[in-house]
XYZ file of C-alpha atoms in Angstrom:
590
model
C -54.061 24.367 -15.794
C -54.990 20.901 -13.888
C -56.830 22.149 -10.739
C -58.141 20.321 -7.655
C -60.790 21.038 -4.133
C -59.265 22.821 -1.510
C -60.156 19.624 1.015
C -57.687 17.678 -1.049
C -54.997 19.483 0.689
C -52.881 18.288 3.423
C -53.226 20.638 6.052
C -56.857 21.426 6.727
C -57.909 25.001 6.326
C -60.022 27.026 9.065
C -63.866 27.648 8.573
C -63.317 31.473 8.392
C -60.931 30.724 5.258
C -63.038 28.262 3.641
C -66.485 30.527 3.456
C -64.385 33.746 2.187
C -62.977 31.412 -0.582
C -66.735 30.135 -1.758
C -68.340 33.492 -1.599
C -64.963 34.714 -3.831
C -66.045 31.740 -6.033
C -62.518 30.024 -5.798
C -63.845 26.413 -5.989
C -60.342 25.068 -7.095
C -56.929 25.647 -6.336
C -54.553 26.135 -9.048
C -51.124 24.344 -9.434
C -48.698 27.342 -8.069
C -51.875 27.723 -4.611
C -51.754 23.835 -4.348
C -47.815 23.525 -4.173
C -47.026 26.332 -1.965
C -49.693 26.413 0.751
C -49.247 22.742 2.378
C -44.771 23.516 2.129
C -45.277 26.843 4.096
C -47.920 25.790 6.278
C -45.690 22.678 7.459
C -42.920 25.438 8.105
C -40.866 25.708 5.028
C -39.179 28.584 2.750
C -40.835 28.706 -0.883
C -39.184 30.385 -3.477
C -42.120 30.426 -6.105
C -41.907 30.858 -9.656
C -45.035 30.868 -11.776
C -46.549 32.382 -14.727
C -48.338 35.437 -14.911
C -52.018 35.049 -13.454
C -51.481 31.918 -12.264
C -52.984 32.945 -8.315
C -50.177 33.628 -6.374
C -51.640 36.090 -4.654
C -53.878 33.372 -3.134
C -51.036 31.113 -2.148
C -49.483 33.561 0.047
C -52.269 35.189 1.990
C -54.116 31.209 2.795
C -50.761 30.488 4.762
C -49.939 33.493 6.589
C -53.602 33.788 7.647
C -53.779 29.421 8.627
C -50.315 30.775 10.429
C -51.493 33.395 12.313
C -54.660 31.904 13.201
C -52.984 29.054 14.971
C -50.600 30.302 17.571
C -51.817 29.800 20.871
C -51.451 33.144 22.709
C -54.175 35.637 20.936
C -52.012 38.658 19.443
C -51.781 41.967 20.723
C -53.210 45.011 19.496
C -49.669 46.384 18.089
C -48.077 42.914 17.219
C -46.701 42.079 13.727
C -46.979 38.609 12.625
C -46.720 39.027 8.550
C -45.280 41.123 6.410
C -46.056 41.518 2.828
C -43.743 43.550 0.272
C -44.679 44.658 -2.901
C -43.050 46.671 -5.769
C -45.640 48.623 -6.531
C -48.596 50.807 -4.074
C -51.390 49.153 -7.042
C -50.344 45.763 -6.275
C -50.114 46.407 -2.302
C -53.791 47.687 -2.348
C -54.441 45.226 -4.405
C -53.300 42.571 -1.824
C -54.671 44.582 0.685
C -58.351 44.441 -1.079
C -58.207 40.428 -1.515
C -56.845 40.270 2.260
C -59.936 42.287 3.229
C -62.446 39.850 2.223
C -60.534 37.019 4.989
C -60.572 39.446 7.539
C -64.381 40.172 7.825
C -64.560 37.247 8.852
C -61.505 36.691 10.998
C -61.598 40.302 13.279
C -59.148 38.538 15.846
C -56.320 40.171 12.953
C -55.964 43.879 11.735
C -53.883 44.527 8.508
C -52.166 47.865 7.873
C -50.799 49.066 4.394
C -47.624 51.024 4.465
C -47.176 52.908 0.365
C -46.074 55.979 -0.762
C -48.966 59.110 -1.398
C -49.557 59.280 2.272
C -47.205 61.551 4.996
C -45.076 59.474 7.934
C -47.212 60.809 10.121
C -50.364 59.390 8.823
C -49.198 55.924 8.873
C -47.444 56.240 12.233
C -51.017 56.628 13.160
C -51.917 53.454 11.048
C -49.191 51.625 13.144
C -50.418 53.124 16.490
C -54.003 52.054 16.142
C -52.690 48.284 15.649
C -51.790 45.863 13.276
C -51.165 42.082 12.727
C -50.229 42.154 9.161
C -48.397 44.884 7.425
C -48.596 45.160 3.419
C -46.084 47.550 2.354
C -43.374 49.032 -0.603
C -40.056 48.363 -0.179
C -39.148 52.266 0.356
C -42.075 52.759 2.634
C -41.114 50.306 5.211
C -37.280 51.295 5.418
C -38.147 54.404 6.118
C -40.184 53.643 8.767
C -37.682 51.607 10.273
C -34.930 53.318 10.227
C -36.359 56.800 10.754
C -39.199 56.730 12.706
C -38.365 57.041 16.342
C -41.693 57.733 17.511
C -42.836 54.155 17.201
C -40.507 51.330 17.520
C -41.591 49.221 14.442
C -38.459 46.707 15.237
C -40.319 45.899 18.503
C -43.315 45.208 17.090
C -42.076 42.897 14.452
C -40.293 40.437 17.497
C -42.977 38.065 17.169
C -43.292 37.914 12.641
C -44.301 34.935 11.752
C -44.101 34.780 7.789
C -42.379 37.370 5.465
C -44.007 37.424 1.765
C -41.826 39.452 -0.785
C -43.971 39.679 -3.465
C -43.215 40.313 -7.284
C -39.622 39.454 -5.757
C -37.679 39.765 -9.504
C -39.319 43.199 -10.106
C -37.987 44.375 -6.608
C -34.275 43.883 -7.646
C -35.333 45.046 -11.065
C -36.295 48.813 -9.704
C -32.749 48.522 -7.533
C -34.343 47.765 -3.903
C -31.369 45.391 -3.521
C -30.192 47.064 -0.795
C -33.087 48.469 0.485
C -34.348 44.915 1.250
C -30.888 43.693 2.607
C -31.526 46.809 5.228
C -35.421 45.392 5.857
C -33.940 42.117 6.438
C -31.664 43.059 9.234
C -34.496 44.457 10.946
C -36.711 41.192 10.930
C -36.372 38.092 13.054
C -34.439 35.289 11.290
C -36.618 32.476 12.917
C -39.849 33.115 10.495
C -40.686 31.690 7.283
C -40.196 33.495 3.868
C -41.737 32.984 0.646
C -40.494 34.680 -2.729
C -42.943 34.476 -5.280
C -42.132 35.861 -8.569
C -42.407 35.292 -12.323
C -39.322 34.770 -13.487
C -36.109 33.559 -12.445
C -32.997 35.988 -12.174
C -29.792 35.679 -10.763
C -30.220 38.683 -8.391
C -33.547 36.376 -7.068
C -31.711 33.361 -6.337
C -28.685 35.568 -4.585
C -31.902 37.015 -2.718
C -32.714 33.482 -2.181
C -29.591 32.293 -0.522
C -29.570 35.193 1.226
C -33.067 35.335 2.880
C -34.402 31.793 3.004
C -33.325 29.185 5.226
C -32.897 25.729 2.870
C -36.023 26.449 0.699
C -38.171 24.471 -1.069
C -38.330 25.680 -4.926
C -41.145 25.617 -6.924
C -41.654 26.199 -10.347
C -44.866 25.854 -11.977
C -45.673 25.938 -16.003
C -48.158 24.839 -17.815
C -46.270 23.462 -20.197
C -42.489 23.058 -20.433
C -40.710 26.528 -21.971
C -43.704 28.035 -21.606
C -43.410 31.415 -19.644
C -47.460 33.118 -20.813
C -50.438 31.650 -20.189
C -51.669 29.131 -22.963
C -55.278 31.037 -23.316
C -52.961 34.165 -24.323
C -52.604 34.723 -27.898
C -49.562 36.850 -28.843
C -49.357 38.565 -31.801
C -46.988 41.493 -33.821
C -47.118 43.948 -36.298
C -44.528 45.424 -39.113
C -45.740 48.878 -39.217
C -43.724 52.277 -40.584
C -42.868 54.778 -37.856
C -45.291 57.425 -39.153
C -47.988 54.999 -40.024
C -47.846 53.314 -36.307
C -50.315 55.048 -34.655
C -52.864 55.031 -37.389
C -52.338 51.566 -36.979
C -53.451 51.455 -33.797
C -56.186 53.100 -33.799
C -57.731 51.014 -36.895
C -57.100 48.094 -35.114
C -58.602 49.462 -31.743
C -61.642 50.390 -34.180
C -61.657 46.905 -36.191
C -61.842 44.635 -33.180
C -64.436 46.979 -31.395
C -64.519 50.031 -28.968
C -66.808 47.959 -26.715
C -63.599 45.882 -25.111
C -61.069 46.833 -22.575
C -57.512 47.832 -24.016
C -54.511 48.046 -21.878
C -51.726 50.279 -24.353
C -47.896 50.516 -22.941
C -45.958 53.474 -23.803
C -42.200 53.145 -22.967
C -42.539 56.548 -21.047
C -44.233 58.938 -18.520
C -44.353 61.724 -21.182
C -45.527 59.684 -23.651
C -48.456 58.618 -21.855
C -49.196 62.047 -20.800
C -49.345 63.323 -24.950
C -51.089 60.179 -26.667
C -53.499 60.043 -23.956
C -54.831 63.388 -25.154
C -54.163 62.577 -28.793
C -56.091 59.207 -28.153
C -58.921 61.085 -26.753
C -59.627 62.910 -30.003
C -59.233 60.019 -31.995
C -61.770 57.877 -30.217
C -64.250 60.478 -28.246
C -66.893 57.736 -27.707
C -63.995 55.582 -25.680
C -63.498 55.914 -21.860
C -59.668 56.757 -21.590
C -57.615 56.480 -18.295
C -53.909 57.680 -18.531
C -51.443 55.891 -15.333
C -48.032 56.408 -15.163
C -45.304 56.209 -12.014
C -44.951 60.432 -11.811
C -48.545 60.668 -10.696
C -49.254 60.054 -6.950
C -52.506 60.239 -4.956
C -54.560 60.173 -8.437
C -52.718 56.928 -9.634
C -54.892 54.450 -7.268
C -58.379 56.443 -8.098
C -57.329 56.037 -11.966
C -56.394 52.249 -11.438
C -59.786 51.381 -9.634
C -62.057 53.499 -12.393
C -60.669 51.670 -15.087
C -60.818 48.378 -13.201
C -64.933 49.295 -12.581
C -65.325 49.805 -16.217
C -66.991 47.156 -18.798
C -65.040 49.059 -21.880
C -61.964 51.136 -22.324
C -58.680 52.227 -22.972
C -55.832 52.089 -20.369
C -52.725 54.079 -21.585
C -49.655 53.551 -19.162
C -45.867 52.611 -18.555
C -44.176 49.325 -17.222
C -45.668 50.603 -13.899
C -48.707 48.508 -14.625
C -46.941 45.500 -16.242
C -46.573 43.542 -12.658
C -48.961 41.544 -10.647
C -52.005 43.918 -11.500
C -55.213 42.438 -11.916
C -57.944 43.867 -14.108
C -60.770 41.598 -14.998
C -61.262 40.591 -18.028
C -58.603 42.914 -20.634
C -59.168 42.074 -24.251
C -56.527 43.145 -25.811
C -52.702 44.343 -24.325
C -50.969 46.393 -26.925
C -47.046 47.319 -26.892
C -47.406 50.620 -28.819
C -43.186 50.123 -27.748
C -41.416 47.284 -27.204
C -40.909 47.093 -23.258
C -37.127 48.058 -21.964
C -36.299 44.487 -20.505
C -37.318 41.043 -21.911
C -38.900 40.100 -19.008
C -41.100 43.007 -19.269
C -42.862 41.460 -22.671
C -44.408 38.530 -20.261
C -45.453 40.932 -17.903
C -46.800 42.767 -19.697
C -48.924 40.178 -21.756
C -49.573 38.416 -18.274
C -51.995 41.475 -17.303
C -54.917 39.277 -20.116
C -55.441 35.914 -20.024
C -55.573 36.319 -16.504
C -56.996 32.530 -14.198
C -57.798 31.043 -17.074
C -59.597 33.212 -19.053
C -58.777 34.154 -22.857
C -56.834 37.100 -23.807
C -54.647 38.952 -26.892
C -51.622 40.723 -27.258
C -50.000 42.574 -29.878
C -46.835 43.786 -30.565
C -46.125 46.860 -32.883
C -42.751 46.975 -34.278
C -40.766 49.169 -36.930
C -39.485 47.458 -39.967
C -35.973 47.721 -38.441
C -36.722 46.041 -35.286
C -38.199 42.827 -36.804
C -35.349 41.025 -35.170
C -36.697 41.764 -31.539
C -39.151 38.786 -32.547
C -36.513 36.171 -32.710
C -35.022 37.722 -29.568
C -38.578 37.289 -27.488
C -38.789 33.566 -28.691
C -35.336 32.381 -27.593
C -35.101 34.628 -24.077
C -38.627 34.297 -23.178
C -39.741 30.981 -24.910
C -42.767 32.630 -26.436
C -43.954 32.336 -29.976
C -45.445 35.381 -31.666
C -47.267 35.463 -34.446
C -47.728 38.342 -37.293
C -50.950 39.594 -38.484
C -50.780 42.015 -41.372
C -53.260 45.303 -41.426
C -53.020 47.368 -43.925
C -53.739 51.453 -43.554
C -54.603 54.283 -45.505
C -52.294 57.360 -46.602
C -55.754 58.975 -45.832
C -55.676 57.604 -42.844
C -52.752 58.616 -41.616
C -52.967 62.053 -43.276
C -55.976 62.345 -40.699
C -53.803 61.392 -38.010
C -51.097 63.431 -38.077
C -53.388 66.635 -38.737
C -55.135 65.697 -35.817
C -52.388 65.388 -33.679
C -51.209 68.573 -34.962
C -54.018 70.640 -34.429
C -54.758 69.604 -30.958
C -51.078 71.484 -30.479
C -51.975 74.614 -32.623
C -55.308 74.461 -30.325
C -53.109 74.370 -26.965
C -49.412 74.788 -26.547
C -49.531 73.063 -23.127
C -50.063 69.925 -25.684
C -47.121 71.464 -28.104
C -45.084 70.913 -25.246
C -45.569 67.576 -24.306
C -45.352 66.679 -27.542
C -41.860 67.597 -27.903
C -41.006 66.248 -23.975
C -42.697 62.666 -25.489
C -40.380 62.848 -28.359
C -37.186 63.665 -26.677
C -38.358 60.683 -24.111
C -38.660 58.045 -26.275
C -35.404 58.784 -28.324
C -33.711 58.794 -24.701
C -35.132 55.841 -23.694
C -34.467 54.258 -26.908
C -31.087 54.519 -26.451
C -30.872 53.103 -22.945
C -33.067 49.611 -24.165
C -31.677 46.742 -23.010
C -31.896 45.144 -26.381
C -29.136 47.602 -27.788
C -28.056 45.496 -30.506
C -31.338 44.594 -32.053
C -33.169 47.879 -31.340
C -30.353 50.929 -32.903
C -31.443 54.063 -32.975
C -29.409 54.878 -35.934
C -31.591 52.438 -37.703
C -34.492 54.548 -37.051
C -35.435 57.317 -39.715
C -36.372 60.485 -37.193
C -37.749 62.485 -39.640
C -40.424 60.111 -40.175
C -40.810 58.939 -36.716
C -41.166 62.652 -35.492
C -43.850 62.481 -38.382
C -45.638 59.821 -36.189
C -45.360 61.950 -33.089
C -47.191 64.363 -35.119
C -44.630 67.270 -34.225
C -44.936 71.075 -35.660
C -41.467 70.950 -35.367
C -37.771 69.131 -34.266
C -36.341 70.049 -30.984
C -33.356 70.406 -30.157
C -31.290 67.824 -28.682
C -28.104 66.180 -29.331
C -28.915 62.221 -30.535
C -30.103 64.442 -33.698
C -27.042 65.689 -34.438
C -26.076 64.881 -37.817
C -28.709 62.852 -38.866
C -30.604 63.157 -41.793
C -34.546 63.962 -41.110
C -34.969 65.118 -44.596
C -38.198 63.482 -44.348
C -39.811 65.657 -41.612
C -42.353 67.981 -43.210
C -42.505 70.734 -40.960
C -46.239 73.324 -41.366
C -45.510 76.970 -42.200
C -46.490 78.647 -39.022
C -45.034 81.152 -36.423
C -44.697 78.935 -33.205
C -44.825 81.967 -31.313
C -48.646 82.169 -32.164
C -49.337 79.551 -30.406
C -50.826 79.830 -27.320
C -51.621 78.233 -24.218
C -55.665 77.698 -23.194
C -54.381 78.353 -19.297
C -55.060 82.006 -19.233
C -52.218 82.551 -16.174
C -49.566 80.138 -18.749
C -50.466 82.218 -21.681
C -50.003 85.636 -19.516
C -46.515 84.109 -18.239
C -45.041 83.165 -21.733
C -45.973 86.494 -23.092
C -43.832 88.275 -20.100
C -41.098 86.207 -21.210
C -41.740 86.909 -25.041
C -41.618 90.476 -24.921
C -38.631 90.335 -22.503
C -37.022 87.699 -25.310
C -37.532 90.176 -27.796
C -36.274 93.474 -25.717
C -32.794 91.583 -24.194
C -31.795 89.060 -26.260
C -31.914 86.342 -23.425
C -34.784 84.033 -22.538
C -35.913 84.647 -18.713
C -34.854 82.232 -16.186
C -32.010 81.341 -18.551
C -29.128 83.588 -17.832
C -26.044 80.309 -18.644
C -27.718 80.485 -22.171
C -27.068 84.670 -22.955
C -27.578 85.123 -26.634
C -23.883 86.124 -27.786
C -23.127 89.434 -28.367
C -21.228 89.448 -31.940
C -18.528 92.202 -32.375
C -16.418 93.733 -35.599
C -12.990 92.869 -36.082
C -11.862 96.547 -35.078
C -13.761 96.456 -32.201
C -12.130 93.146 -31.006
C -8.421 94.492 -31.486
C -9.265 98.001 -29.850
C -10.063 95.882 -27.000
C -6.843 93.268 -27.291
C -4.741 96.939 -27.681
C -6.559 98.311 -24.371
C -5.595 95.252 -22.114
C -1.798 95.719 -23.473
C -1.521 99.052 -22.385
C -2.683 98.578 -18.844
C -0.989 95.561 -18.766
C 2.596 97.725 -19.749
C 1.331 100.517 -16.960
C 0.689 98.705 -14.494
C 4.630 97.097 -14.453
C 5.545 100.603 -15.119
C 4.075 101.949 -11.643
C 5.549 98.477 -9.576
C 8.526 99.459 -11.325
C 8.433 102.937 -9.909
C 7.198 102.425 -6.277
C 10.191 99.474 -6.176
C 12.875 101.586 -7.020
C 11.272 103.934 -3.886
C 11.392 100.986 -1.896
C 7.687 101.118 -1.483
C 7.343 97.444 -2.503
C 10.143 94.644 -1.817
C 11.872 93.988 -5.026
C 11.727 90.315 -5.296
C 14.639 88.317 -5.851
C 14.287 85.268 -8.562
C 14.775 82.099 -7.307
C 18.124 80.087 -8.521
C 17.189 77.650 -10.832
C 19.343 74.482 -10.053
C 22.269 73.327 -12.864
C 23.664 70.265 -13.010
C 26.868 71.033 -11.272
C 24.596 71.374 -8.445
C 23.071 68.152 -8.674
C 26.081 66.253 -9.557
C 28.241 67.599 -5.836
C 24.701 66.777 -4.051
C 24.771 63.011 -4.846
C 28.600 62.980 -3.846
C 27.343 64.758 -0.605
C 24.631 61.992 -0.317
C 27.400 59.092 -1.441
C 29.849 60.272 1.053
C 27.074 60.163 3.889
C 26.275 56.530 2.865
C 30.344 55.674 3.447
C 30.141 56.844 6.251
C 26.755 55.173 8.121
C 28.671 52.038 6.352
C 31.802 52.721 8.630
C 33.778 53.077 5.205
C 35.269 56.255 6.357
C 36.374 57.402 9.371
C 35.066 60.710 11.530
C 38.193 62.764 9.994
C 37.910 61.769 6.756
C 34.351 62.549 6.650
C 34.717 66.250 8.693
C 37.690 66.665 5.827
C 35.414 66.566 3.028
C 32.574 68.262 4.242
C 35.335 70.953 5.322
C 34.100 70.637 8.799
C 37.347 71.577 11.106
C-alpha cells in the first residue's frame, strides 16, 4: 500500500493526537486514513469502502476526535458528540481500546460503550456518569432509546457531531435494517456520517442514500479487482469428508504448533464439539473456542487468545469482521463460510497492515466448483496445495473422536447437535447450487464427525449412508462425567424402561399396538352406545321431555324459479313498468 506522514495532510492534527499516534508507532497513514480524514474533517459524508486491514478504524476515530476537539463551547458532562456503531461487542471494545489510548491524553472527552453482556441498568449508570462519545451495537442503543425513560438519551444526543457506522455491510447482513432506520430517527440530521465497510452491497448504498447527505465515496484497493490484501496468500484443499479433519490437523502439525491459527466452523455447535476433539489431538496447543451463544466469557476468550504468541482459535463468522489479532499465521475454513463476502472476511483477519499472512480453504471433492465461484464474485485467486494423509491417520482420528464420547456422553451429545447443525446449515448456504447436499455422501461425512451413531432427523431420509460404520456398543452405557447429569438420565432410563415414554416427552407416547379382535370389540362398543343413546332421545321425545325438532325444508327449484319472478316483478315495478294494481294483483295483495 503507498503510504505517506501524517503532516502531509490538509487539515493539521492537534498535539494530543499526534503523540498518541507516535507512541502507537503509526508513522504513516495508509491510503483508506489519508482519503477519509481531510473529506470529514472539512465537513463531508464518506461512504468508505476498503479492504480488510487496511486501518479504518484509524480513519474514523482521528476525525471525530479533531471534531470534537474544536468546537468552541467545552462539552458538558452528559453531552453526546459521536456515536460509533458496530456489529459486533469484540469490535466495539475493540474501538473502544484504540479510542482509549487518544483519550489519556485528551481528558476534556469521556467515551462510554453501550454492548450486550451487561443489564440496562448498568449502562444507564454508564450514561449518568457522562459521556462525549458513545461506542455501541446496533440492538444496544435502540433499546436504550426507545425504552429507557429514566435517562433521556435523545436529549443528550442534540448536540452529535459525527455518526460512524462501522462494519456498515455486516450490519444489514445480521438484519439491523430497521433497527438502524429507528436509530436514525432519533439522531440530529445536521451531523456528519461516515460508512465504512468492506464491501459494497446494495442494502449499503440504499443505507447510503438514506443516511448521508451528498457523500463523498471512497473506494480504496490496492490493486484493481482486488478485494484481500496482496501479502495474503490464499490457498484450498480437495480433501474426502472423512479424511478432512485428519487433514487438518497434519497440516496444523506440518507448518508448526508454534504459530497462531484462526479455524472457522460454519456453526455454534460445531465449535463447541471440535474444540474438545481438537484438544486431544494437539494437547501441547493453547485452544480458545468463541462463538455468538456465549456472552460475558466471549470478550475474556477474545483478549486471551489475542495475548498469546501461539495457538488455536476455533470460532464462527462471529469473528470474521473487523477483529484484529496481531500477527495470525494461518486462517483455515474447516467450512466454506455461508455468504461470499464472508470468504474475504474471513481471510482479512491475517495479513492484517501490511504484514504477511495464509489462508486455506478445505473443500469436499463435490464442492470444487465453489473455487470458480470465489474468483468471479470476490475477484480472488486461490490456489491448491495437495497433502496427502494416512488411512492410519485417519483411523487414529476417528477413534479418538470416538472415545472422547464413550469417555463422556455430554461430548456424545454435542457430537450429534454438531452434526445435525452443519447438515442444517448446509442446506440454508447461500451458494445452493454449487454446494448440494445431495451431493454429499453422509455416511462418510458422519464418519468425519466421528459419530457412534446417526441421529435422527429428516434431510436423512432416504439416503443411502451405507458407508457409516457404526461400533457395537449399548449407547445406554454411556455415561455422563457430571455426576448430577448422569443421576438425571438414569431417572429417566428406568422410567423409559417402566412406561414406555421418555420423561418430559409426553407428544412423543410410544404407541400402544392392539390385536385385530381387540380393535373391532372396541368399533362394536361405540355402535351400541351410539344406537342407545338415539334410542333414549327417542323415548324422552315421544314424552315430550325434549322438543322434537323439525327438519328444515330444503329448497327445490320451483322455489327458486317463482322467487326470481317475485324479484323480476319488483324490478317492473321501481321501473314504473307496472302500475300499483297490477303489482298488488300479482303479489295477491287486495
Amino acid at each position: 500500500m503507498k503510504t505517506q506522514n501524517w503532516e502531509e495532510l490538509d487539515v493539521p492534527l492537534s498535539e494530543p493526537v499526534l503523540e498518541t499516534l507516535q507512541e502507537l508507532r503509526f508513522d504513516t497513514m495508509t491510503p483508506v486514513q489519508a482519503a477519509c480524514i481531510p473529506l470529514l474533517l472539512k465537513g463531508k459524508d464518506v461512504a468508505a469502502e476498503a479492504v480488510t486491514g487496511s486501518g479504518k478504524t484509524l480513519a474514523f476515530l482521528i476525525p471525530v476526535l479533531e471534531i470534537l476537539q474544536r468546537r468552541p463551547d467545552k462539552w458538558k458532562n452528559t453531552e453526546v458528540g459521536a456515536v460509533i456503531i458496530t456489529p459486533t461487542r469484540e469490535l466495539a471494545i475493540q474501538i473502544s481500546e484504540v479510542l482509549a489510548n487518544f483519550l489519556n491524553k485528551i481528558p476534556s472527552l469521556k467515551q462510554i460503550i453501550l454492548v450486550g453482556g451487561t443489564t440496562v441498568n448498568e449502562d444507564i449508570e454508564k450514561l449518568k456518569n457522562g459521556a462525549n462519545i458513545i461506542i455501541a451495537t446496533p440492538g444496544r442503543l435502540e433499546d436504550m432509546l426507545s425504552n429507557c425513560k429514566s435517562i433521556n438519551l435523545t436529549k443528550c444526543l442534540k448536540s452529535l457531531e459525527v455518526l460512524v457506522l462501522d462494519e456498515a455491510d455486516r450490519l444489514l447482513d445480521l438484519g439491523f435494517s430497521k433497527t438502524l432506520d429507528v436509530i436514525l430517527s432519533y439522531l440530529p440530521r445536521l451531523r456528519r456520517t461516515g460508512l465504512f465497510s468492506a464491501t459494497q452491497t446494495k442494502e449499503l448504498q440504499q443505507l447510503i442514500r438514506a443516511g448521508l447527505r451528498n457523500p463523498a465515496l471512497v473506494s480504496v484497493k490496492e490493486k484493481a479487482n482486488i478485494s484481500t490484501p496482496l501479502s495474503l496468500k490464499n490457498n484450498y484443499i480437495i480433501v474426502q469428508a472423512e479424511e478432512k479433519l485428519p487433514t487438518m490437523i497434519n497440516f496444523i502439525k506440518l507448518k508448526g504448533i508454534n504459530l497462531k491459527y484462526m479455524i472457522f466452523l460454519s456453526t455454534c455447535a460445531c465449535v463447541e464439539y471440535f474444540n474438545h476433539v481438537v484438544q486431544a489431538m494437539l494437547p501441547s496447543t493453547q485452544i480458545f473456542a468463541l462463538h455468538g451463544k456465549m456472552k460475558k466469557k466471549r470478550y475474556k476468550i477474545f483478549d486471551e487468545f489475542r495475548s498469546v504468541e501461539a495457538g488455536i482459535l476455533i470460532c464462527t463468522d462471529v469473528m470474521a469482521r473487523g477483529i484484529d489479532i496481531s500477527e495470525v499465521d494461518w486462517v483455515l475454513q474447516y467450512d466454506p463460510p455461508s455468504t461470499a463476502s464472508n470468504f474475504v472476511h474471513r481471510c482479512g483477519r491475517t495479513a492484517r497492515s501490511g504484514h504477511e499472512g495464509s489462508a486455506l480453504l478445505f473443500l469436499l471433492k463435490n464442492e470444487d466448483a465453489y473455487i470458480d465461484f470465489i474468483k468471479r464474485n470476490q475477484k480472488v485467486d486461490v490456489e491448491e496445495i495437495k497433502l496427502e494423509v494416512s488411512m492410519d491417520t485417519v483411523r487414529k482420528c476417528l477413534q479418538c473422536m470416538r472415545d472422547l464420547q464413550l469417555k463422556d456422553r455430554q461430548v456424545f451429545d454435542k457430537a450429534n447437535r454438531a452434526f445435525v447443525s452443519y447438515i442444517q446449515a448446509y442446506n440454508k448456504h447461500e451458494c445452493s447450487l454449487i454446494l448440494r447436499l445431495k451431493d454429499i455422501d453422509l455416511g462418510k461425512l458422519a464418519m468425519g464427525f466421528g459419530l457412534l451413531k446417526m441421529p435422527r432427523m429428516p434431510e436423512l431420509k432416504g439416503r443411502d449412508i451405507s458407508s457409516f460404520i457404526a461400533p457395537q456398543i449399548d449407547f445406554n452405557t454411556i455415561t455422563y462425567l457430571n455426576k448430577n447429569k448422569e443421576q438425571i438420565r438414569l431417572e429417566k432410563l428406568n422410567e423409559f424402561r417402566n412406561t414406555g415414554v421418555w420423561p418430559g416427552k409426553t407428544k412423543h407416547k410410544r404407541k400402544q399396538t392392539e390385536s385385530w379382535t381387540e380393535t373391532k370389540q372396541r368399533k362394536l362398543e361405540k355402535q351400541e352406545k351410539r344406537k342407545k343413546r338415539k334410542e333414549k332421545k327417542k323415548v324422552q321425545q315421544e314424552k315430550g321431555i325434549v322438543p322434537i325438532k323439525k327438519k328444515k325444508r330444503s329448497i327445490t327449484s320451483e322455489d327458486l324459479e317463482e322467487l326470481a319472478k317475485d324479484v323480476a316483478l319488483i324490478k317492473k315495478f321501481k321501473r314504473k313498468k307496472i302500475s300499483q294494481e297490477e303489482f298488488d294483483t300479482a303479489f295477491g295483495v287486495s
